mmCIF file of C-alpha atoms and ligand atoms in Angstrom:
data_model
loop_
_atom_site.group_PDB
_atom_site.id
_atom_site.type_symbol
_atom_site.label_atom_id
_atom_site.label_comp_id
_atom_site.label_asym_id
_atom_site.label_seq_id
_atom_site.Cartn_x
_atom_site.Cartn_y
_atom_site.Cartn_z
ATOM 1 C CA MET A 1 17.173 -6.956 -31.503
ATOM 2 C CA PRO A 2 17.225 -3.392 -30.132
ATOM 3 C CA ARG A 3 20.488 -2.380 -28.515
ATOM 4 C CA PRO A 4 20.251 -3.019 -24.741
ATOM 5 C CA VAL A 5 19.907 0.183 -22.750
ATOM 6 C CA PHE A 6 20.280 -1.523 -19.368
ATOM 7 C CA ASP A 7 23.218 -3.717 -18.337
ATOM 8 C CA GLN A 8 20.922 -5.783 -16.180
ATOM 9 C CA LEU A 9 17.371 -6.080 -15.041
ATOM 10 C CA TRP A 10 16.332 -7.897 -11.883
ATOM 11 C CA THR A 11 12.690 -8.805 -11.832
ATOM 12 C CA ASN A 12 10.043 -10.570 -9.710
ATOM 13 C CA ALA A 13 11.384 -9.112 -6.467
ATOM 14 C CA ARG A 14 9.620 -7.643 -3.455
ATOM 15 C CA ILE A 15 11.605 -4.425 -3.412
ATOM 16 C CA ALA A 16 12.039 -2.492 -0.158
ATOM 17 C CA THR A 17 13.104 0.746 -1.852
ATOM 18 C CA MET A 18 13.325 2.781 1.411
ATOM 19 C CA CYS A 19 11.720 5.678 -0.458
ATOM 20 C CA GLY A 20 9.160 7.582 1.623
ATOM 21 C CA ASP A 21 8.729 7.108 5.376
ATOM 22 C CA ASP A 22 8.720 3.331 5.679
ATOM 23 C CA LEU A 23 10.105 0.456 3.639
ATOM 24 C CA GLY A 24 8.699 1.851 0.372
ATOM 25 C CA MET A 25 7.695 -1.668 -0.725
ATOM 26 C CA ILE A 26 7.051 -2.470 -4.355
ATOM 27 C CA GLU A 27 5.489 -5.923 -4.418
ATOM 28 C CA HIS A 28 6.224 -7.611 -7.763
ATOM 29 C CA GLY A 29 8.928 -5.118 -8.584
ATOM 30 C CA ALA A 30 11.857 -4.880 -10.959
ATOM 31 C CA ILE A 31 14.993 -2.791 -11.098
ATOM 32 C CA ALA A 32 17.514 -2.069 -13.818
ATOM 33 C CA SER A 33 20.939 -0.483 -13.893
ATOM 34 C CA GLN A 34 23.479 0.877 -16.315
ATOM 35 C CA ASN A 35 27.130 1.036 -15.225
ATOM 36 C CA GLU A 36 27.024 1.721 -11.475
ATOM 37 C CA ARG A 37 23.680 3.549 -11.387
ATOM 38 C CA ILE A 38 20.047 2.531 -11.075
ATOM 39 C CA THR A 39 18.253 3.573 -14.235
ATOM 40 C CA TRP A 40 14.786 2.090 -13.796
ATOM 41 C CA VAL A 41 12.621 0.909 -10.853
ATOM 42 C CA GLY A 42 8.970 -0.084 -10.987
ATOM 43 C CA PHE A 43 6.437 -2.870 -11.299
ATOM 44 C CA ALA A 44 7.659 -6.086 -12.864
ATOM 45 C CA ALA A 45 4.688 -5.956 -15.233
ATOM 46 C CA ASP A 46 6.057 -2.726 -16.723
ATOM 47 C CA ALA A 47 9.701 -3.809 -16.751
ATOM 48 C CA PRO A 48 11.583 -2.986 -19.967
ATOM 49 C CA ILE A 49 12.816 -6.548 -20.352
ATOM 50 C CA ALA A 50 13.599 -6.252 -24.062
ATOM 51 C CA ASP A 51 16.014 -3.413 -23.349
ATOM 52 C CA ALA A 52 18.163 -5.355 -20.863
ATOM 53 C CA ALA A 53 21.344 -7.205 -21.714
ATOM 54 C CA VAL A 54 20.836 -9.655 -18.836
ATOM 55 C CA VAL A 55 17.651 -10.484 -16.911
ATOM 56 C CA HIS A 56 17.662 -12.077 -13.467
ATOM 57 C CA ASP A 57 14.521 -13.623 -12.016
ATOM 58 C CA CYS A 58 14.362 -13.157 -8.224
ATOM 59 C CA ALA A 59 11.441 -15.590 -7.888
ATOM 60 C CA GLY A 60 9.630 -13.413 -5.354
ATOM 61 C CA ALA A 61 12.615 -12.857 -3.063
ATOM 62 C CA LEU A 62 13.054 -9.695 -1.002
ATOM 63 C CA MET A 63 15.394 -7.000 -2.308
ATOM 64 C CA THR A 64 16.816 -4.241 -0.121
ATOM 65 C CA PRO A 65 19.426 -1.579 -0.711
ATOM 66 C CA GLY A 66 22.932 -2.779 0.124
ATOM 67 C CA LEU A 67 23.541 -2.405 3.841
ATOM 68 C CA ILE A 68 25.538 0.552 5.137
ATOM 69 C CA ASP A 69 27.558 0.295 8.336
ATOM 70 C CA CYS A 70 27.974 4.005 9.097
ATOM 71 C CA HIS A 71 30.143 3.815 12.251
ATOM 72 C CA THR A 72 33.052 1.403 12.627
ATOM 73 C CA HIS A 73 36.582 1.256 13.964
ATOM 74 C CA LEU A 74 37.286 -1.757 11.745
ATOM 75 C CA VAL A 75 40.980 -1.011 11.246
ATOM 76 C CA PHE A 76 42.978 -2.049 14.299
ATOM 77 C CA ALA A 77 45.675 -4.514 15.281
ATOM 78 C CA GLY A 78 45.510 -7.259 17.871
ATOM 79 C CA ASN A 79 42.589 -7.638 20.222
ATOM 80 C CA ARG A 80 41.613 -6.954 23.828
ATOM 81 C CA ALA A 81 40.496 -10.386 24.993
ATOM 82 C CA GLN A 82 42.459 -9.929 28.219
ATOM 83 C CA GLU A 83 40.515 -6.804 29.090
ATOM 84 C CA PHE A 84 37.344 -8.621 28.196
ATOM 85 C CA GLU A 85 38.269 -11.200 30.795
ATOM 86 C CA MET A 86 38.916 -8.435 33.361
ATOM 87 C CA ARG A 87 35.559 -6.866 32.625
ATOM 88 C CA VAL A 88 33.814 -10.178 33.020
ATOM 89 C CA GLN A 89 35.370 -10.282 36.482
ATOM 90 C CA GLY A 90 34.054 -6.856 37.422
ATOM 91 C CA ALA A 91 36.433 -4.150 36.127
ATOM 92 C CA THR A 92 34.680 -1.352 34.256
ATOM 93 C CA TYR A 93 35.609 0.109 30.866
ATOM 94 C CA GLU A 94 36.513 3.388 32.599
ATOM 95 C CA ASP A 95 38.686 1.592 35.233
ATOM 96 C CA ILE A 96 40.653 -0.105 32.487
ATOM 97 C CA ALA A 97 41.013 3.111 30.474
ATOM 98 C CA LYS A 98 42.244 5.034 33.535
ATOM 99 C CA ALA A 99 44.815 2.303 34.241
ATOM 100 C CA GLY A 100 46.309 2.854 30.776
ATOM 101 C CA GLY A 101 44.495 0.036 29.013
ATOM 102 C CA GLY A 102 41.491 0.352 26.774
ATOM 103 C CA ILE A 103 41.990 2.476 23.683
ATOM 104 C CA GLN A 104 45.672 2.944 24.663
ATOM 105 C CA SER A 105 46.423 -0.762 24.359
ATOM 106 C CA THR A 106 45.097 -0.757 20.817
ATOM 107 C CA VAL A 107 47.105 2.402 20.079
ATOM 108 C CA SER A 108 50.281 0.520 21.040
ATOM 109 C CA ALA A 109 49.307 -2.455 18.899
ATOM 110 C CA VAL A 110 48.524 -0.253 15.893
ATOM 111 C CA ARG A 111 51.755 1.698 16.200
ATOM 112 C CA GLU A 112 53.754 -1.530 16.329
ATOM 113 C CA ALA A 113 51.929 -3.251 13.475
ATOM 114 C CA THR A 114 53.304 -3.053 9.950
ATOM 115 C CA GLU A 115 50.992 -1.530 7.419
ATOM 116 C CA SER A 116 50.510 -4.855 5.691
ATOM 117 C CA ALA A 117 49.676 -6.653 8.954
ATOM 118 C CA LEU A 118 47.154 -3.949 9.769
ATOM 119 C CA LEU A 119 45.639 -4.314 6.315
ATOM 120 C CA GLN A 120 45.497 -8.073 6.473
ATOM 121 C CA GLN A 121 43.875 -8.247 9.941
ATOM 122 C CA SER A 122 41.351 -5.554 9.053
ATOM 123 C CA GLU A 123 40.463 -7.040 5.699
ATOM 124 C CA GLN A 124 39.429 -10.326 7.308
ATOM 125 C CA ARG A 125 36.838 -8.440 9.343
ATOM 126 C CA LEU A 126 35.752 -6.451 6.314
ATOM 127 C CA HIS A 127 35.078 -9.628 4.358
ATOM 128 C CA VAL A 128 32.808 -10.918 7.115
ATOM 129 C CA LEU A 129 30.738 -7.723 6.932
ATOM 130 C CA MET A 130 30.682 -7.804 3.136
ATOM 131 C CA ARG A 131 29.278 -11.316 3.157
ATOM 132 C CA GLU A 132 26.409 -10.001 5.288
ATOM 133 C CA GLY A 133 25.461 -7.592 2.521
ATOM 134 C CA VAL A 134 27.398 -4.485 3.521
ATOM 135 C CA THR A 135 28.079 -2.426 0.398
ATOM 136 C CA THR A 136 29.210 0.795 2.100
ATOM 137 C CA ILE A 137 31.184 1.153 5.294
ATOM 138 C CA GLU A 138 32.568 4.028 7.297
ATOM 139 C CA ILE A 139 35.912 3.350 8.978
ATOM 140 C CA LYS A 140 37.532 5.646 11.528
ATOM 141 C CA SER A 141 41.150 6.191 12.386
ATOM 142 C CA GLY A 142 41.916 7.104 16.010
ATOM 143 C CA TYR A 143 44.238 4.330 17.172
ATOM 144 C CA GLY A 144 47.364 6.071 15.882
ATOM 145 C CA LEU A 145 47.228 9.389 17.749
ATOM 146 C CA ASP A 146 50.337 10.686 16.016
ATOM 147 C CA LEU A 147 50.682 11.867 12.433
ATOM 148 C CA GLU A 148 52.554 8.848 11.085
ATOM 149 C CA SER A 149 50.334 6.249 12.722
ATOM 150 C CA GLU A 150 47.093 8.041 11.861
ATOM 151 C CA LEU A 151 48.251 8.264 8.249
ATOM 152 C CA LYS A 152 49.101 4.577 8.324
ATOM 153 C CA MET A 153 45.579 3.742 9.472
ATOM 154 C CA LEU A 154 44.001 6.035 6.895
ATOM 155 C CA ARG A 155 46.093 4.559 4.079
ATOM 156 C CA VAL A 156 44.883 1.116 5.127
ATOM 157 C CA VAL A 157 41.277 2.346 5.053
ATOM 158 C CA ARG A 158 41.715 3.778 1.559
ATOM 159 C CA GLU A 159 43.454 0.590 0.399
ATOM 160 C CA LEU A 160 40.548 -1.517 1.689
ATOM 161 C CA GLY A 161 38.294 0.586 -0.513
ATOM 162 C CA ARG A 162 40.506 0.058 -3.553
ATOM 163 C CA ARG A 163 40.813 -3.693 -3.099
ATOM 164 C CA ASN A 164 37.198 -4.518 -2.310
ATOM 165 C CA ALA A 165 33.869 -4.107 -4.067
ATOM 166 C CA LEU A 166 32.249 -1.675 -1.665
ATOM 167 C CA GLY A 167 32.190 2.003 -0.823
ATOM 168 C CA VAL A 168 34.537 3.024 1.988
ATOM 169 C CA VAL A 169 34.181 6.340 3.796
ATOM 170 C CA THR A 170 37.192 7.494 5.811
ATOM 171 C CA THR A 171 36.814 9.420 9.054
ATOM 172 C CA PHE A 172 39.730 11.021 10.885
ATOM 173 C CA LEU A 173 38.983 10.380 14.575
ATOM 174 C CA GLY A 174 41.542 12.905 15.768
ATOM 175 C CA LEU A 175 40.347 13.227 19.345
ATOM 176 C CA HIS A 176 39.829 9.652 20.477
ATOM 177 C CA ALA A 177 42.139 9.359 23.486
ATOM 178 C CA LEU A 178 45.053 11.321 24.881
ATOM 179 C CA PRO A 179 48.372 9.781 23.760
ATOM 180 C CA ALA A 180 50.903 9.082 26.527
ATOM 181 C CA ALA A 181 53.309 11.681 25.144
ATOM 182 C CA PHE A 182 50.735 14.368 26.011
ATOM 183 C CA ALA A 183 49.743 13.014 29.455
ATOM 184 C CA GLY A 184 48.258 15.834 31.529
ATOM 185 C CA ARG A 185 48.370 18.183 28.509
ATOM 186 C CA ALA A 186 45.119 17.562 26.704
ATOM 187 C CA ASP A 187 44.881 21.136 25.429
ATOM 188 C CA ASP A 188 48.365 20.911 23.932
ATOM 189 C CA TYR A 189 47.351 17.711 22.179
ATOM 190 C CA VAL A 190 44.265 19.403 20.761
ATOM 191 C CA ASP A 191 46.502 22.247 19.494
ATOM 192 C CA HIS A 192 48.817 19.677 17.951
ATOM 193 C CA VAL A 193 45.971 17.850 16.204
ATOM 194 C CA CYS A 194 44.463 21.121 14.918
ATOM 195 C CA GLY A 195 47.784 22.665 13.883
ATOM 196 C CA LYS A 196 49.930 19.757 12.771
ATOM 197 C CA ILE A 197 47.885 16.613 12.111
ATOM 198 C CA LEU A 198 44.505 17.531 10.654
ATOM 199 C CA PRO A 199 45.860 19.993 8.058
ATOM 200 C CA VAL A 200 48.299 17.378 6.735
ATOM 201 C CA ILE A 201 45.686 14.633 6.608
ATOM 202 C CA ALA A 202 43.181 16.927 4.920
ATOM 203 C CA GLY A 203 45.853 18.175 2.512
ATOM 204 C CA LYS A 204 46.558 14.623 1.398
ATOM 205 C CA GLY A 205 42.833 14.014 0.890
ATOM 206 C CA MET A 206 42.869 11.158 3.394
ATOM 207 C CA ALA A 207 39.704 12.068 5.327
ATOM 208 C CA ASP A 208 36.085 12.470 4.260
ATOM 209 C CA ALA A 209 35.011 13.698 7.718
ATOM 210 C CA VAL A 210 36.311 14.147 11.256
ATOM 211 C CA ASP A 211 35.119 12.725 14.555
ATOM 212 C CA ALA A 212 35.886 13.110 18.256
ATOM 213 C CA PHE A 213 35.101 11.319 21.517
ATOM 214 C CA CYS A 214 33.507 13.933 23.758
ATOM 215 C CA ASP A 215 33.312 12.295 27.179
ATOM 216 C CA GLU A 216 34.766 12.189 30.680
ATOM 217 C CA ILE A 217 37.443 9.758 29.534
ATOM 218 C CA GLY A 218 37.714 11.519 26.177
ATOM 219 C CA PHE A 219 37.723 15.232 25.414
ATOM 220 C CA THR A 220 35.713 18.153 26.767
ATOM 221 C CA GLN A 221 33.122 20.052 24.823
ATOM 222 C CA ALA A 222 35.472 23.065 24.586
ATOM 223 C CA GLN A 223 38.314 20.932 23.195
ATOM 224 C CA THR A 224 35.989 19.269 20.727
ATOM 225 C CA GLN A 225 34.759 22.683 19.624
ATOM 226 C CA ARG A 226 38.283 23.832 18.774
ATOM 227 C CA PHE A 227 38.798 20.710 16.703
ATOM 228 C CA PHE A 228 35.484 21.244 14.899
ATOM 229 C CA GLU A 229 36.390 24.860 14.167
ATOM 230 C CA THR A 230 39.569 23.689 12.444
ATOM 231 C CA ALA A 231 37.601 21.090 10.478
ATOM 232 C CA ARG A 232 35.111 23.727 9.411
ATOM 233 C CA ARG A 233 37.894 26.036 8.222
ATOM 234 C CA ILE A 234 39.340 23.169 6.189
ATOM 235 C CA GLY A 235 35.917 22.241 4.852
ATOM 236 C CA LEU A 236 35.467 18.782 6.367
ATOM 237 C CA PRO A 237 32.115 17.671 7.807
ATOM 238 C CA VAL A 238 31.994 16.583 11.452
ATOM 239 C CA LYS A 239 30.604 13.624 13.381
ATOM 240 C CA LEU A 240 30.696 13.098 17.134
ATOM 241 C CA HIS A 241 30.802 10.320 19.735
ATOM 242 C CA ALA A 242 28.379 12.111 22.036
ATOM 243 C CA GLU A 243 26.757 11.335 25.392
ATOM 244 C CA GLN A 244 27.968 7.723 25.424
ATOM 245 C CA LEU A 245 29.140 7.337 29.026
ATOM 246 C CA SER A 246 28.151 10.758 30.400
ATOM 247 C CA ASN A 247 26.403 13.917 29.250
ATOM 248 C CA GLN A 248 28.911 16.526 28.063
ATOM 249 C CA GLN A 249 26.362 18.420 25.944
ATOM 250 C CA GLY A 250 28.048 16.980 22.898
ATOM 251 C CA ALA A 251 24.816 16.906 20.930
ATOM 252 C CA ALA A 252 24.415 20.654 21.364
ATOM 253 C CA LEU A 253 27.868 21.102 19.888
ATOM 254 C CA ALA A 254 27.124 18.636 17.076
ATOM 255 C CA GLY A 255 23.995 20.610 16.268
ATOM 256 C CA LYS A 256 25.872 23.907 16.281
ATOM 257 C CA PHE A 257 28.322 22.574 13.693
ATOM 258 C CA GLY A 258 25.628 20.915 11.568
ATOM 259 C CA ALA A 259 27.216 17.523 12.233
ATOM 260 C CA LEU A 260 26.355 14.681 9.874
ATOM 261 C CA SER A 261 25.722 12.496 12.909
ATOM 262 C CA ALA A 262 25.900 12.257 16.680
ATOM 263 C CA ASP A 263 26.608 8.725 17.783
ATOM 264 C CA HIS A 264 25.866 6.552 20.874
ATOM 265 C CA LEU A 265 23.609 9.055 22.752
ATOM 266 C CA GLU A 266 22.683 6.945 25.776
ATOM 267 C CA HIS A 267 22.952 10.016 28.019
ATOM 268 C CA LEU A 268 21.300 12.424 25.577
ATOM 269 C CA ASP A 269 18.850 14.864 27.213
ATOM 270 C CA VAL A 270 15.842 16.769 25.897
ATOM 271 C CA ALA A 271 17.901 19.802 24.893
ATOM 272 C CA GLY A 272 20.260 17.507 22.991
ATOM 273 C CA VAL A 273 17.383 15.886 21.104
ATOM 274 C CA ASP A 274 16.192 19.333 20.166
ATOM 275 C CA ALA A 275 19.631 20.372 18.932
ATOM 276 C CA LEU A 276 19.874 17.303 16.678
ATOM 277 C CA ALA A 277 16.370 17.845 15.322
ATOM 278 C CA LYS A 278 17.055 21.484 14.465
ATOM 279 C CA ALA A 279 20.330 20.678 12.728
ATOM 280 C CA GLY A 280 19.004 17.650 10.829
ATOM 281 C CA THR A 281 21.799 15.600 12.403
ATOM 282 C CA VAL A 282 21.357 11.823 12.290
ATOM 283 C CA ALA A 283 21.277 9.941 15.623
ATOM 284 C CA VAL A 284 23.458 6.857 15.141
ATOM 285 C CA LEU A 285 22.606 4.189 17.714
ATOM 286 C CA LEU A 286 25.169 1.535 18.573
ATOM 287 C CA PRO A 287 23.447 -1.277 20.438
ATOM 288 C CA GLY A 288 26.497 -3.558 20.359
ATOM 289 C CA ALA A 289 28.532 -1.187 22.532
ATOM 290 C CA PHE A 290 25.536 -0.740 24.854
ATOM 291 C CA TYR A 291 25.296 -4.500 25.166
ATOM 292 C CA VAL A 292 29.004 -5.216 25.642
ATOM 293 C CA LEU A 293 29.326 -2.506 28.296
ATOM 294 C CA ARG A 294 26.196 -3.853 29.998
ATOM 295 C CA GLU A 295 24.758 -0.342 29.959
ATOM 296 C CA THR A 296 21.376 0.213 31.526
ATOM 297 C CA LYS A 297 20.634 3.777 30.441
ATOM 298 C CA LEU A 298 18.816 3.668 27.128
ATOM 299 C CA PRO A 299 19.102 6.389 24.495
ATOM 300 C CA PRO A 300 15.899 8.527 24.535
ATOM 301 C CA ILE A 301 14.420 6.773 21.528
ATOM 302 C CA ASP A 302 10.853 7.984 21.881
ATOM 303 C CA ALA A 303 12.009 11.574 22.166
ATOM 304 C CA LEU A 304 14.163 11.145 19.046
ATOM 305 C CA ARG A 305 11.194 9.689 17.185
ATOM 306 C CA LYS A 306 8.850 12.451 18.297
ATOM 307 C CA ALA A 307 11.342 15.129 17.317
ATOM 308 C CA GLY A 308 11.730 13.525 13.885
ATOM 309 C CA VAL A 309 15.471 12.917 14.249
ATOM 310 C CA PRO A 310 16.561 10.356 11.634
ATOM 311 C CA ILE A 311 17.875 7.239 13.381
ATOM 312 C CA ALA A 312 20.650 5.036 12.016
ATOM 313 C CA VAL A 313 22.064 1.815 13.442
ATOM 314 C CA ALA A 314 25.695 0.715 13.138
ATOM 315 C CA SER A 315 28.100 -1.869 14.508
ATOM 316 C CA ASP A 316 30.729 0.399 16.163
ATOM 317 C CA LEU A 317 32.971 -2.605 15.442
ATOM 318 C CA ASN A 318 36.035 -2.069 17.655
ATOM 319 C CA PRO A 319 38.262 -4.184 19.895
ATOM 320 C CA GLY A 320 37.015 -2.677 23.172
ATOM 321 C CA THR A 321 33.327 -1.942 23.358
ATOM 322 C CA SER A 322 31.969 -3.772 20.329
ATOM 323 C CA PRO A 323 33.972 -6.826 19.261
ATOM 324 C CA ILE A 324 30.968 -7.809 17.165
ATOM 325 C CA VAL A 325 31.927 -8.461 13.578
ATOM 326 C CA SER A 326 28.364 -8.279 12.366
ATOM 327 C CA LEU A 327 26.016 -5.496 11.370
ATOM 328 C CA GLN A 328 23.166 -7.976 11.483
ATOM 329 C CA ALA A 329 23.801 -8.855 15.114
ATOM 330 C CA ASN A 330 23.527 -5.132 15.797
ATOM 331 C CA MET A 331 20.273 -4.969 13.823
ATOM 332 C CA HIS A 332 18.867 -7.669 16.048
ATOM 333 C CA LEU A 333 20.181 -5.974 19.208
ATOM 334 C CA ALA A 334 18.667 -2.645 18.129
ATOM 335 C CA CYS A 335 15.257 -4.313 18.161
ATOM 336 C CA THR A 336 15.763 -6.370 21.305
ATOM 337 C CA LEU A 337 17.563 -3.832 23.481
ATOM 338 C CA PHE A 338 16.332 -0.510 22.085
ATOM 339 C CA ARG A 339 12.893 -1.633 20.885
ATOM 340 C CA LEU A 340 13.400 -0.095 17.492
ATOM 341 C CA THR A 341 10.992 -1.674 15.026
ATOM 342 C CA PRO A 342 12.453 -3.818 12.239
ATOM 343 C CA THR A 343 11.332 -1.126 9.794
ATOM 344 C CA GLU A 344 13.227 1.533 11.760
ATOM 345 C CA VAL A 345 16.290 -0.680 11.871
ATOM 346 C CA LEU A 346 16.179 -1.440 8.153
ATOM 347 C CA ARG A 347 15.950 2.275 7.418
ATOM 348 C CA GLY A 348 18.720 2.740 9.969
ATOM 349 C CA VAL A 349 21.157 0.586 8.000
ATOM 350 C CA THR A 350 20.207 1.956 4.583
ATOM 351 C CA VAL A 351 18.667 5.355 3.930
ATOM 352 C CA ASN A 352 19.454 6.937 7.307
ATOM 353 C CA ALA A 353 22.931 5.419 7.426
ATOM 354 C CA ALA A 354 23.622 7.003 4.029
ATOM 355 C CA ARG A 355 22.512 10.322 5.450
ATOM 356 C CA ALA A 356 24.857 9.897 8.444
ATOM 357 C CA LEU A 357 27.651 9.801 5.863
ATOM 358 C CA GLY A 358 26.328 12.692 3.784
ATOM 359 C CA LEU A 359 25.597 10.246 0.955
ATOM 360 C CA GLN A 360 21.801 10.373 0.934
ATOM 361 C CA GLU A 361 21.671 11.665 -2.643
ATOM 362 C CA ASP A 362 23.967 8.902 -3.807
ATOM 363 C CA ARG A 363 22.881 5.665 -2.108
ATOM 364 C CA GLY A 364 20.869 4.064 0.682
ATOM 365 C CA SER A 365 17.617 3.724 -1.262
ATOM 366 C CA LEU A 366 16.586 2.097 -4.524
ATOM 367 C CA ALA A 367 15.631 4.913 -6.870
ATOM 368 C CA VAL A 368 16.689 6.099 -10.306
ATOM 369 C CA GLY A 369 20.086 7.781 -10.165
ATOM 370 C CA LYS A 370 21.216 6.068 -6.954
ATOM 371 C CA ARG A 371 24.137 3.676 -6.834
ATOM 372 C CA ALA A 372 23.239 0.168 -7.942
ATOM 373 C CA ASP A 373 23.859 -1.466 -4.549
ATOM 374 C CA TRP A 374 21.363 -4.110 -3.488
ATOM 375 C CA CYS A 375 20.898 -7.435 -1.749
ATOM 376 C CA VAL A 376 18.504 -10.267 -2.552
ATOM 377 C CA TRP A 377 17.297 -12.260 0.450
ATOM 378 C CA SER A 378 15.271 -15.437 0.513
ATOM 379 C CA VAL A 379 13.062 -14.396 3.411
ATOM 380 C CA ALA A 380 9.304 -14.106 3.561
ATOM 381 C CA GLU A 381 9.187 -10.924 5.627
ATOM 382 C CA PRO A 382 11.540 -7.951 5.952
ATOM 383 C CA ALA A 383 11.395 -8.365 9.755
ATOM 384 C CA GLU A 384 13.278 -11.619 9.361
ATOM 385 C CA LEU A 385 16.420 -9.629 8.579
ATOM 386 C CA CYS A 386 16.355 -8.375 12.186
ATOM 387 C CA TYR A 387 14.954 -11.500 13.769
ATOM 388 C CA TRP A 388 17.956 -13.778 13.373
ATOM 389 C CA MET A 389 21.174 -13.002 15.156
ATOM 390 C CA GLY A 390 23.744 -14.759 13.038
ATOM 391 C CA GLY A 391 23.392 -16.979 10.034
ATOM 392 C CA MET A 392 21.500 -14.548 7.809
ATOM 393 C CA LYS A 393 23.222 -13.894 4.503
ATOM 394 C CA PRO A 394 21.925 -12.444 1.256
ATOM 395 C CA ASP A 395 21.691 -14.876 -1.650
ATOM 396 C CA ARG A 396 23.032 -12.304 -4.050
ATOM 397 C CA ILE A 397 24.738 -8.951 -3.659
ATOM 398 C CA VAL A 398 25.152 -6.235 -6.273
ATOM 399 C CA ALA A 399 27.629 -3.463 -5.494
ATOM 400 C CA GLY A 400 28.189 -0.585 -7.897
ATOM 401 C CA GLY A 401 26.202 -2.374 -10.589
ATOM 402 C CA LYS A 402 28.263 -5.577 -10.443
ATOM 403 C CA GLU A 403 27.221 -8.819 -8.838
ATOM 404 C CA ARG A 404 29.723 -9.968 -6.222
ATOM 405 C CA LYS A 405 30.818 -13.526 -6.757
HETATM 406 N N1 LIG B 501 33.601 4.945 21.863
HETATM 407 C C1 LIG B 501 33.583 3.637 21.601
HETATM 408 O O1 LIG B 501 32.660 2.910 21.835
HETATM 409 C C2 LIG B 501 34.842 3.259 20.963
HETATM 410 N N2 LIG B 501 35.492 4.524 20.843
HETATM 411 C C3 LIG B 501 34.762 5.448 21.403
HETATM 412 O O2 LIG B 501 35.107 6.621 21.447
HETATM 413 C C4 LIG B 501 35.637 2.326 21.788
HETATM 414 C C5 LIG B 501 37.029 2.186 21.282
HETATM 415 C C6 LIG B 501 37.847 1.192 22.055
HETATM 416 O O3 LIG B 501 37.561 0.855 23.226
HETATM 417 O O4 LIG B 501 38.837 0.727 21.474
HETATM 418 FE FE1 LIG B 502 32.775 4.410 18.055
#
């Protein structure tokens, strides 16, 4: 027997590699990995079976890259069911925010929660997403709004990554809402974040990127710019909640700073599309928040397509605007509400989602050298992954070269 050169080989799969412009299908494909990396992909007929320590027969099932949820606020305490009830009775998200609820109520809950309670509540949600096939997730802070509480959130995010078999990307959402202690002094808060919070968080290596909420009920373009300038000096990439509830020309700013992504984008205009296209910034669409807020203004999807802006889809999982603990529900909603094609959505939760995290060289597609993250689905057609809303789970999940049990 020759010494095995692959830990495992999975064969007889229809592999949606996501290489190229569409699904990059290899019918009758096989894939092999060594440690946490893919080391061979091709036709099953050519598969180096004799070189593999273990061979799995997929019996014609569909294989995709592991799913990537590239925009979440998964770490939070408590919930906002009461506000949900108010909104059902006619109050708007902005009304509630202006009355001191909204993000502020979750800030209070997070500040009061012990670190272990925060971890435990968040991990339950994480496990639901993992069972859906999520192998990489981005999680934002932004419900602490002071150094101690932001650090507490970020430690929980890092701990989730240590305890669970998936990749976790940490984003410091420094400008999410104005904390009560700075009421009426937004510029002072921005100074505080830039001078006292971000440098400490970056110094401790607790953030992979930064993010801000540039909106009427968030921060202005000028304030966001100051924050981005600090991030740039420190060497952290930027992302932006842009043009969600109003147009603040956030996309232009995102483009100027070469942002990894601009997210939401319902109110994006032609100039904004252009800015994203020029910068190669990913447009992250969040249909769950659109749905929960009963928005009617659609992101300019055709213009994004025509301009060649890569489109990703994510859950925005959060207690206010997207209490949807499911990336797959968002995949369905992206088709139904935004009329993205299933192919666009599948690319949006794999290859383009990886790009929104700056990880396109590392994961998001099934090619030699990429992380061995994949899901095996017993479906006949890839579109079926977007067709169901609820109930769809992969049969098998491999994350970092290891099958999850
Ligand atoms: N936009 C959103 O959709 C979330 N944050 C943001 O800036 C909502 C966060 C929340 O309501 O708790
Ligand atoms: Fe968000």
